[in-house]
Amino acid sequence: MVKGILFIISAPSGTGKSSLIREILNTNVLFKIQVSISHTTRMIRPGECNGKHYYFISTSQFEAMIKEKKFLEYAQVFDNYYGTSKQSVCKNLSTGTDIFLDIDWQGAKQVRDKIPNSRSIFILPPSKNELYRRLCKRSQDSDFVIQKRMAQAVSEMKHYVEYDYLIINDDFKLAVSNLNKIIQVEHLSRRYQTRKNDTLIQRLLY
Ligand code: 5GP
């Protein structure tokens, strides 16, 4: 079984990253793809479900998982812990399923170091005004939190240079199409095709 591809997707909140990921999961028929469900210590928001959007756990539970080395990566974002457990990612990749990791730049760096075959995609908003508008529209957070998230977004966006691909989410359909193309291109890469056609290549060359 050829391992799936691990796609890291980062973007400041309000960039439309979750909608893009959801659209790909709902419409893609070419590849088996799953999104990894992170653990977090942040408060659950209205409309969110434990085990679907995140595993919501306490700080002491999170710190115990750190001690037990259960995380592939973890980071503190907006004063809360967020982390990806090794277990589900490795299990799904080994069954040939691609995985989306919706994580911040700190986590992306850790994953790149541990899994060099992973590919990373950064999503940018079309403007600061639009980002502000989208954060307000979600109205999930207080004004104070929105201002804080805007400031955080600017420092986060500076990390786009560390990523393999860049998508500007202005026209949603175009952004979805571009994300789909990246997935397809990665499946056609020599690196992936060599793994997939290992036996054939051995027969042809030796
Ligand atoms: P939110 O609280 O809006 O759901 O997410 C806040 C930020 O935390 C987002 O940028 C998101 O990508 C990031 N994040 C979510 N899960 C993880 C994770 O498991 N690890 C890391 N490093 N960041 C995460």
PDB file of C-alpha atoms and ligand atoms in Angstrom:
ATOM      1  CA  MET A   1       0.000   0.000   0.000  1.00  0.00           C
ATOM      2  CA  VAL A   2       1.440   3.379  -1.024  1.00  0.00           C
ATOM      3  CA  LYS A   3       1.307   5.875   1.791  1.00  0.00           C
ATOM      4  CA  GLY A   4      -0.967   8.870   1.433  1.00  0.00           C
ATOM      5  CA  ILE A   5       0.356  12.413   1.176  1.00  0.00           C
ATOM      6  CA  LEU A   6       0.369  14.716   4.181  1.00  0.00           C
ATOM      7  CA  PHE A   7      -0.794  18.212   3.216  1.00  0.00           C
ATOM      8  CA  ILE A   8      -0.173  20.981   5.735  1.00  0.00           C
ATOM      9  CA  ILE A   9      -2.576  23.878   5.261  1.00  0.00           C
ATOM     10  CA  SER A  10      -2.014  27.125   7.144  1.00  0.00           C
ATOM     11  CA  ALA A  11      -3.684  30.504   7.057  1.00  0.00           C
ATOM     12  CA  PRO A  12      -4.682  33.174   9.521  1.00  0.00           C
ATOM     13  CA  SER A  13      -8.199  32.688  10.918  1.00  0.00           C
ATOM     14  CA  GLY A  14     -10.846  34.244   8.697  1.00  0.00           C
ATOM     15  CA  THR A  15      -9.048  33.381   5.468  1.00  0.00           C
ATOM     16  CA  GLY A  16     -11.616  30.761   4.540  1.00  0.00           C
ATOM     17  CA  LYS A  17      -9.310  27.825   5.136  1.00  0.00           C
ATOM     18  CA  SER A  18     -11.946  25.642   6.819  1.00  0.00           C
ATOM     19  CA  SER A  19     -14.468  26.250   4.007  1.00  0.00           C
ATOM     20  CA  LEU A  20     -11.847  25.372   1.398  1.00  0.00           C
ATOM     21  CA  ILE A  21     -10.935  22.166   3.182  1.00  0.00           C
ATOM     22  CA  ARG A  22     -14.618  21.236   3.627  1.00  0.00           C
ATOM     23  CA  GLU A  23     -15.313  21.835  -0.064  1.00  0.00           C
ATOM     24  CA  ILE A  24     -12.429  19.583  -1.123  1.00  0.00           C
ATOM     25  CA  LEU A  25     -13.551  16.819   1.260  1.00  0.00           C
ATOM     26  CA  ASN A  26     -17.124  17.022  -0.051  1.00  0.00           C
ATOM     27  CA  THR A  27     -16.370  17.206  -3.759  1.00  0.00           C
ATOM     28  CA  ASN A  28     -13.106  15.396  -4.412  1.00  0.00           C
ATOM     29  CA  VAL A  29     -13.677  11.980  -5.969  1.00  0.00           C
ATOM     30  CA  LEU A  30     -10.160  11.204  -7.145  1.00  0.00           C
ATOM     31  CA  PHE A  31      -8.371  10.630  -3.858  1.00  0.00           C
ATOM     32  CA  LYS A  32      -9.111   9.396  -0.354  1.00  0.00           C
ATOM     33  CA  ILE A  33      -8.607  12.452   1.843  1.00  0.00           C
ATOM     34  CA  GLN A  34      -9.292  13.068   5.516  1.00  0.00           C
ATOM     35  CA  VAL A  35      -8.749  16.060   7.735  1.00  0.00           C
ATOM     36  CA  SER A  36      -6.912  15.439  10.967  1.00  0.00           C
ATOM     37  CA  ILE A  37      -8.858  16.408  14.104  1.00  0.00           C
ATOM     38  CA  SER A  38      -6.612  18.335  16.465  1.00  0.00           C
ATOM     39  CA  HIS A  39      -6.644  18.469  20.241  1.00  0.00           C
ATOM     40  CA  THR A  40      -7.066  21.898  21.798  1.00  0.00           C
ATOM     41  CA  THR A  41      -7.447  23.513  25.199  1.00  0.00           C
ATOM     42  CA  ARG A  42      -9.500  26.420  23.835  1.00  0.00           C
ATOM     43  CA  MET A  43     -13.165  26.863  24.747  1.00  0.00           C
ATOM     44  CA  ILE A  44     -15.682  25.157  22.480  1.00  0.00           C
ATOM     45  CA  ARG A  45     -17.575  27.697  20.269  1.00  0.00           C
ATOM     46  CA  PRO A  46     -21.292  27.588  19.499  1.00  0.00           C
ATOM     47  CA  GLY A  47     -21.940  25.073  16.715  1.00  0.00           C
ATOM     48  CA  GLU A  48     -18.743  23.115  17.335  1.00  0.00           C
ATOM     49  CA  CYS A  49     -18.767  19.435  18.321  1.00  0.00           C
ATOM     50  CA  ASN A  50     -16.221  17.595  20.399  1.00  0.00           C
ATOM     51  CA  GLY A  51     -14.578  14.930  18.221  1.00  0.00           C
ATOM     52  CA  LYS A  52     -15.687  16.587  14.986  1.00  0.00           C
ATOM     53  CA  HIS A  53     -14.092  20.033  14.974  1.00  0.00           C
ATOM     54  CA  TYR A  54     -11.558  19.365  17.714  1.00  0.00           C
ATOM     55  CA  TYR A  55     -10.995  17.162  20.713  1.00  0.00           C
ATOM     56  CA  PHE A  56     -11.550  19.723  23.462  1.00  0.00           C
ATOM     57  CA  ILE A  57      -9.398  18.807  26.440  1.00  0.00           C
ATOM     58  CA  SER A  58      -8.072  20.496  29.581  1.00  0.00           C
ATOM     59  CA  THR A  59      -4.597  22.001  29.881  1.00  0.00           C
ATOM     60  CA  SER A  60      -3.539  19.233  32.272  1.00  0.00           C
ATOM     61  CA  GLN A  61      -4.745  16.557  29.826  1.00  0.00           C
ATOM     62  CA  PHE A  62      -2.867  18.304  27.019  1.00  0.00           C
ATOM     63  CA  GLU A  63       0.309  18.549  29.084  1.00  0.00           C
ATOM     64  CA  ALA A  64       0.047  14.870  29.961  1.00  0.00           C
ATOM     65  CA  MET A  65      -0.139  14.063  26.214  1.00  0.00           C
ATOM     66  CA  ILE A  66       2.986  16.193  25.635  1.00  0.00           C
ATOM     67  CA  LYS A  67       4.821  14.231  28.331  1.00  0.00           C
ATOM     68  CA  GLU A  68       3.698  10.947  26.813  1.00  0.00           C
ATOM     69  CA  LYS A  69       5.017  12.149  23.412  1.00  0.00           C
ATOM     70  CA  LYS A  70       1.645  11.633  21.783  1.00  0.00           C
ATOM     71  CA  PHE A  71       1.877  14.671  19.494  1.00  0.00           C
ATOM     72  CA  LEU A  72       3.335  14.803  16.013  1.00  0.00           C
ATOM     73  CA  GLU A  73       3.385  18.563  16.606  1.00  0.00           C
ATOM     74  CA  TYR A  74       1.885  21.047  19.008  1.00  0.00           C
ATOM     75  CA  ALA A  75       1.968  24.783  19.571  1.00  0.00           C
ATOM     76  CA  GLN A  76       0.484  27.583  21.606  1.00  0.00           C
ATOM     77  CA  VAL A  77      -1.811  29.705  19.472  1.00  0.00           C
ATOM     78  CA  PHE A  78      -3.817  32.598  20.990  1.00  0.00           C
ATOM     79  CA  ASP A  79      -2.857  31.476  24.533  1.00  0.00           C
ATOM     80  CA  ASN A  80      -4.236  27.972  23.976  1.00  0.00           C
ATOM     81  CA  TYR A  81      -2.582  24.699  23.122  1.00  0.00           C
ATOM     82  CA  TYR A  82      -3.313  23.030  19.796  1.00  0.00           C
ATOM     83  CA  GLY A  83      -1.784  19.722  18.711  1.00  0.00           C
ATOM     84  CA  THR A  84      -1.949  16.888  16.206  1.00  0.00           C
ATOM     85  CA  SER A  85      -1.809  13.389  17.666  1.00  0.00           C
ATOM     86  CA  LYS A  86       0.639  11.030  15.981  1.00  0.00           C
ATOM     87  CA  GLN A  87      -1.682   8.057  16.157  1.00  0.00           C
ATOM     88  CA  SER A  88      -4.463   8.952  13.741  1.00  0.00           C
ATOM     89  CA  VAL A  89      -2.179  10.663  11.218  1.00  0.00           C
ATOM     90  CA  CYS A  90       0.197   7.716  10.918  1.00  0.00           C
ATOM     91  CA  LYS A  91      -2.643   5.168  10.817  1.00  0.00           C
ATOM     92  CA  ASN A  92      -4.501   6.963   8.016  1.00  0.00           C
ATOM     93  CA  LEU A  93      -1.399   7.709   5.946  1.00  0.00           C
ATOM     94  CA  SER A  94      -0.427   4.044   6.080  1.00  0.00           C
ATOM     95  CA  THR A  95      -3.777   3.066   4.547  1.00  0.00           C
ATOM     96  CA  GLY A  96      -3.079   5.299   1.534  1.00  0.00           C
ATOM     97  CA  THR A  97      -5.339   8.133   2.682  1.00  0.00           C
ATOM     98  CA  ASP A  98      -4.134  11.717   2.185  1.00  0.00           C
ATOM     99  CA  ILE A  99      -4.342  13.862   5.272  1.00  0.00           C
ATOM    100  CA  PHE A 100      -4.990  17.574   5.594  1.00  0.00           C
ATOM    101  CA  LEU A 101      -3.400  19.145   8.649  1.00  0.00           C
ATOM    102  CA  ASP A 102      -5.062  22.471   9.390  1.00  0.00           C
ATOM    103  CA  ILE A 103      -2.321  23.848  11.636  1.00  0.00           C
ATOM    104  CA  ASP A 104      -0.376  27.058  12.231  1.00  0.00           C
ATOM    105  CA  TRP A 105       3.161  27.885  11.016  1.00  0.00           C
ATOM    106  CA  GLN A 106       4.806  26.668  14.244  1.00  0.00           C
ATOM    107  CA  GLY A 107       3.249  23.233  13.856  1.00  0.00           C
ATOM    108  CA  ALA A 108       3.993  23.247  10.114  1.00  0.00           C
ATOM    109  CA  LYS A 109       7.692  23.696  10.851  1.00  0.00           C
ATOM    110  CA  GLN A 110       7.713  20.724  13.239  1.00  0.00           C
ATOM    111  CA  VAL A 111       5.884  18.484  10.741  1.00  0.00           C
ATOM    112  CA  ARG A 112       8.220  19.462   7.878  1.00  0.00           C
ATOM    113  CA  ASP A 113      11.209  18.496  10.039  1.00  0.00           C
ATOM    114  CA  LYS A 114       9.672  15.146  10.989  1.00  0.00           C
ATOM    115  CA  ILE A 115       8.006  14.253   7.678  1.00  0.00           C
ATOM    116  CA  PRO A 116      10.058  15.783   4.831  1.00  0.00           C
ATOM    117  CA  ASN A 117       7.716  14.228   2.257  1.00  0.00           C
ATOM    118  CA  SER A 118       4.840  16.387   3.503  1.00  0.00           C
ATOM    119  CA  ARG A 119       3.751  19.304   1.323  1.00  0.00           C
ATOM    120  CA  SER A 120       2.660  22.666   2.660  1.00  0.00           C
ATOM    121  CA  ILE A 121       0.176  25.213   1.396  1.00  0.00           C
ATOM    122  CA  PHE A 122      -0.365  28.744   2.713  1.00  0.00           C
ATOM    123  CA  ILE A 123      -3.648  30.555   2.108  1.00  0.00           C
ATOM    124  CA  LEU A 124      -3.763  34.356   2.043  1.00  0.00           C
ATOM    125  CA  PRO A 125      -6.794  36.665   2.074  1.00  0.00           C
ATOM    126  CA  PRO A 126      -7.143  39.138  -0.825  1.00  0.00           C
ATOM    127  CA  SER A 127      -6.711  42.153   1.513  1.00  0.00           C
ATOM    128  CA  LYS A 128      -6.534  43.159   5.170  1.00  0.00           C
ATOM    129  CA  ASN A 129      -9.948  44.816   4.910  1.00  0.00           C
ATOM    130  CA  GLU A 130     -11.497  41.616   3.617  1.00  0.00           C
ATOM    131  CA  LEU A 131      -9.853  39.598   6.381  1.00  0.00           C
ATOM    132  CA  TYR A 132     -11.281  42.007   8.981  1.00  0.00           C
ATOM    133  CA  ARG A 133     -14.718  41.790   7.346  1.00  0.00           C
ATOM    134  CA  ARG A 134     -14.637  37.979   7.382  1.00  0.00           C
ATOM    135  CA  LEU A 135     -13.564  37.868  11.039  1.00  0.00           C
ATOM    136  CA  CYS A 136     -16.443  40.216  12.010  1.00  0.00           C
ATOM    137  CA  LYS A 137     -18.928  38.267   9.876  1.00  0.00           C
ATOM    138  CA  ARG A 138     -18.183  35.066  11.750  1.00  0.00           C
ATOM    139  CA  SER A 139     -19.102  37.035  14.900  1.00  0.00           C
ATOM    140  CA  GLN A 140     -17.833  34.158  16.985  1.00  0.00           C
ATOM    141  CA  ASP A 141     -15.362  36.349  18.815  1.00  0.00           C
ATOM    142  CA  SER A 142     -15.455  39.597  20.774  1.00  0.00           C
ATOM    143  CA  ASP A 143     -14.037  42.871  19.324  1.00  0.00           C
ATOM    144  CA  PHE A 144     -11.013  42.460  21.534  1.00  0.00           C
ATOM    145  CA  VAL A 145     -10.346  38.971  20.175  1.00  0.00           C
ATOM    146  CA  ILE A 146     -10.899  40.127  16.563  1.00  0.00           C
ATOM    147  CA  GLN A 147      -8.339  42.940  16.968  1.00  0.00           C
ATOM    148  CA  LYS A 148      -5.927  40.472  18.503  1.00  0.00           C
ATOM    149  CA  ARG A 149      -6.501  38.013  15.653  1.00  0.00           C
ATOM    150  CA  MET A 150      -5.862  40.750  13.051  1.00  0.00           C
ATOM    151  CA  ALA A 151      -2.499  41.582  14.642  1.00  0.00           C
ATOM    152  CA  GLN A 152      -1.688  37.874  14.885  1.00  0.00           C
ATOM    153  CA  ALA A 153      -2.689  37.387  11.232  1.00  0.00           C
ATOM    154  CA  VAL A 154      -0.123  39.912  10.022  1.00  0.00           C
ATOM    155  CA  SER A 155       2.721  38.233  11.879  1.00  0.00           C
ATOM    156  CA  GLU A 156       1.476  34.788  10.796  1.00  0.00           C
ATOM    157  CA  MET A 157       1.264  35.769   7.108  1.00  0.00           C
ATOM    158  CA  LYS A 158       4.991  36.591   7.111  1.00  0.00           C
ATOM    159  CA  HIS A 159       5.632  32.848   7.294  1.00  0.00           C
ATOM    160  CA  TYR A 160       4.127  32.167   3.854  1.00  0.00           C
ATOM    161  CA  VAL A 161       7.680  31.948   2.430  1.00  0.00           C
ATOM    162  CA  GLU A 162       8.263  28.689   4.319  1.00  0.00           C
ATOM    163  CA  TYR A 163       5.519  26.917   2.340  1.00  0.00           C
ATOM    164  CA  ASP A 164       5.596  25.021  -0.966  1.00  0.00           C
ATOM    165  CA  TYR A 165       2.402  26.543  -2.385  1.00  0.00           C
ATOM    166  CA  LEU A 166       0.489  29.782  -2.042  1.00  0.00           C
ATOM    167  CA  ILE A 167      -3.227  30.296  -2.681  1.00  0.00           C
ATOM    168  CA  ILE A 168      -4.951  33.694  -2.542  1.00  0.00           C
ATOM    169  CA  ASN A 169      -8.524  33.070  -1.470  1.00  0.00           C
ATOM    170  CA  ASP A 170     -10.326  35.870  -3.337  1.00  0.00           C
ATOM    171  CA  ASP A 171     -12.603  33.904  -5.662  1.00  0.00           C
ATOM    172  CA  PHE A 172     -13.635  30.836  -3.639  1.00  0.00           C
ATOM    173  CA  LYS A 173     -14.221  28.585  -6.672  1.00  0.00           C
ATOM    174  CA  LEU A 174     -10.805  29.433  -8.074  1.00  0.00           C
ATOM    175  CA  ALA A 175      -9.161  28.772  -4.714  1.00  0.00           C
ATOM    176  CA  VAL A 176     -10.876  25.350  -4.520  1.00  0.00           C
ATOM    177  CA  SER A 177      -9.775  24.553  -8.061  1.00  0.00           C
ATOM    178  CA  ASN A 178      -6.188  25.553  -7.259  1.00  0.00           C
ATOM    179  CA  LEU A 179      -6.135  23.436  -4.124  1.00  0.00           C
ATOM    180  CA  ASN A 180      -7.445  20.486  -6.152  1.00  0.00           C
ATOM    181  CA  LYS A 181      -4.705  21.022  -8.720  1.00  0.00           C
ATOM    182  CA  ILE A 182      -2.023  20.990  -6.030  1.00  0.00           C
ATOM    183  CA  ILE A 183      -3.324  17.638  -4.755  1.00  0.00           C
ATOM    184  CA  GLN A 184      -3.325  16.223  -8.283  1.00  0.00           C
ATOM    185  CA  VAL A 185       0.147  17.556  -9.095  1.00  0.00           C
ATOM    186  CA  GLU A 186       1.556  16.032  -5.930  1.00  0.00           C
ATOM    187  CA  HIS A 187       0.054  12.667  -6.876  1.00  0.00           C
ATOM    188  CA  LEU A 188       1.793  12.980 -10.253  1.00  0.00           C
ATOM    189  CA  SER A 189       5.156  13.975  -8.783  1.00  0.00           C
ATOM    190  CA  ARG A 190       8.102  11.697  -9.439  1.00  0.00           C
ATOM    191  CA  ARG A 191       8.478  11.183  -5.707  1.00  0.00           C
ATOM    192  CA  TYR A 192       4.918   9.860  -5.300  1.00  0.00           C
ATOM    193  CA  GLN A 193       4.849   7.945  -8.607  1.00  0.00           C
ATOM    194  CA  THR A 194       8.142   6.228  -7.754  1.00  0.00           C
ATOM    195  CA  ARG A 195       6.663   4.966  -4.500  1.00  0.00           C
ATOM    196  CA  LYS A 196       3.459   3.922  -6.249  1.00  0.00           C
ATOM    197  CA  ASN A 197       5.183   2.153  -9.161  1.00  0.00           C
ATOM    198  CA  ASP A 198       8.129   0.763  -7.277  1.00  0.00           C
ATOM    199  CA  THR A 199       7.691  -2.796  -8.586  1.00  0.00           C
ATOM    200  CA  LEU A 200       7.269  -1.685 -12.196  1.00  0.00           C
ATOM    201  CA  ILE A 201      10.354   0.526 -11.996  1.00  0.00           C
ATOM    202  CA  GLN A 202      12.418  -2.302 -10.490  1.00  0.00           C
ATOM    203  CA  ARG A 203      11.324  -4.579 -13.369  1.00  0.00           C
ATOM    204  CA  LEU A 204      12.059  -1.953 -16.021  1.00  0.00           C
ATOM    205  CA  LEU A 205      15.466  -0.949 -14.780  1.00  0.00           C
ATOM    206  CA  TYR A 206      17.054  -4.079 -13.365  1.00  0.00           C
TER     207      TYR A 206
HETATM  208  P1  5GP B   1      -9.265  28.212  15.788  1.00  0.00           P
HETATM  209  O1  5GP B   1      -9.198  28.441  17.266  1.00  0.00           O
HETATM  210  O2  5GP B   1      -9.740  29.420  15.037  1.00  0.00           O
HETATM  211  O3  5GP B   1     -10.017  26.959  15.428  1.00  0.00           O
HETATM  212  O4  5GP B   1      -7.756  27.942  15.288  1.00  0.00           O
HETATM  213  C1  5GP B   1      -6.762  28.859  15.582  1.00  0.00           C
HETATM  214  C2  5GP B   1      -5.475  28.470  14.882  1.00  0.00           C
HETATM  215  O5  5GP B   1      -4.957  27.261  15.427  1.00  0.00           O
HETATM  216  C3  5GP B   1      -5.617  28.239  13.381  1.00  0.00           C
HETATM  217  O6  5GP B   1      -4.589  28.954  12.710  1.00  0.00           O
HETATM  218  C4  5GP B   1      -5.378  26.767  13.224  1.00  0.00           C
HETATM  219  O7  5GP B   1      -4.754  26.442  12.001  1.00  0.00           O
HETATM  220  C5  5GP B   1      -4.452  26.470  14.377  1.00  0.00           C
HETATM  221  N1  5GP B   1      -4.497  25.056  14.739  1.00  0.00           N
HETATM  222  C6  5GP B   1      -5.593  24.256  14.786  1.00  0.00           C
HETATM  223  N2  5GP B   1      -5.250  23.012  15.122  1.00  0.00           N
HETATM  224  C7  5GP B   1      -3.907  23.016  15.276  1.00  0.00           C
HETATM  225  C8  5GP B   1      -2.963  21.999  15.624  1.00  0.00           C
HETATM  226  O8  5GP B   1      -3.259  20.839  15.852  1.00  0.00           O
HETATM  227  N3  5GP B   1      -1.664  22.389  15.693  1.00  0.00           N
HETATM  228  C9  5GP B   1      -1.252  23.668  15.455  1.00  0.00           C
HETATM  229  N4  5GP B   1       0.047  23.916  15.519  1.00  0.00           N
HETATM  230  N5  5GP B   1      -2.123  24.638  15.114  1.00  0.00           N
HETATM  231  C10 5GP B   1      -3.432  24.315  15.039  1.00  0.00           C
END
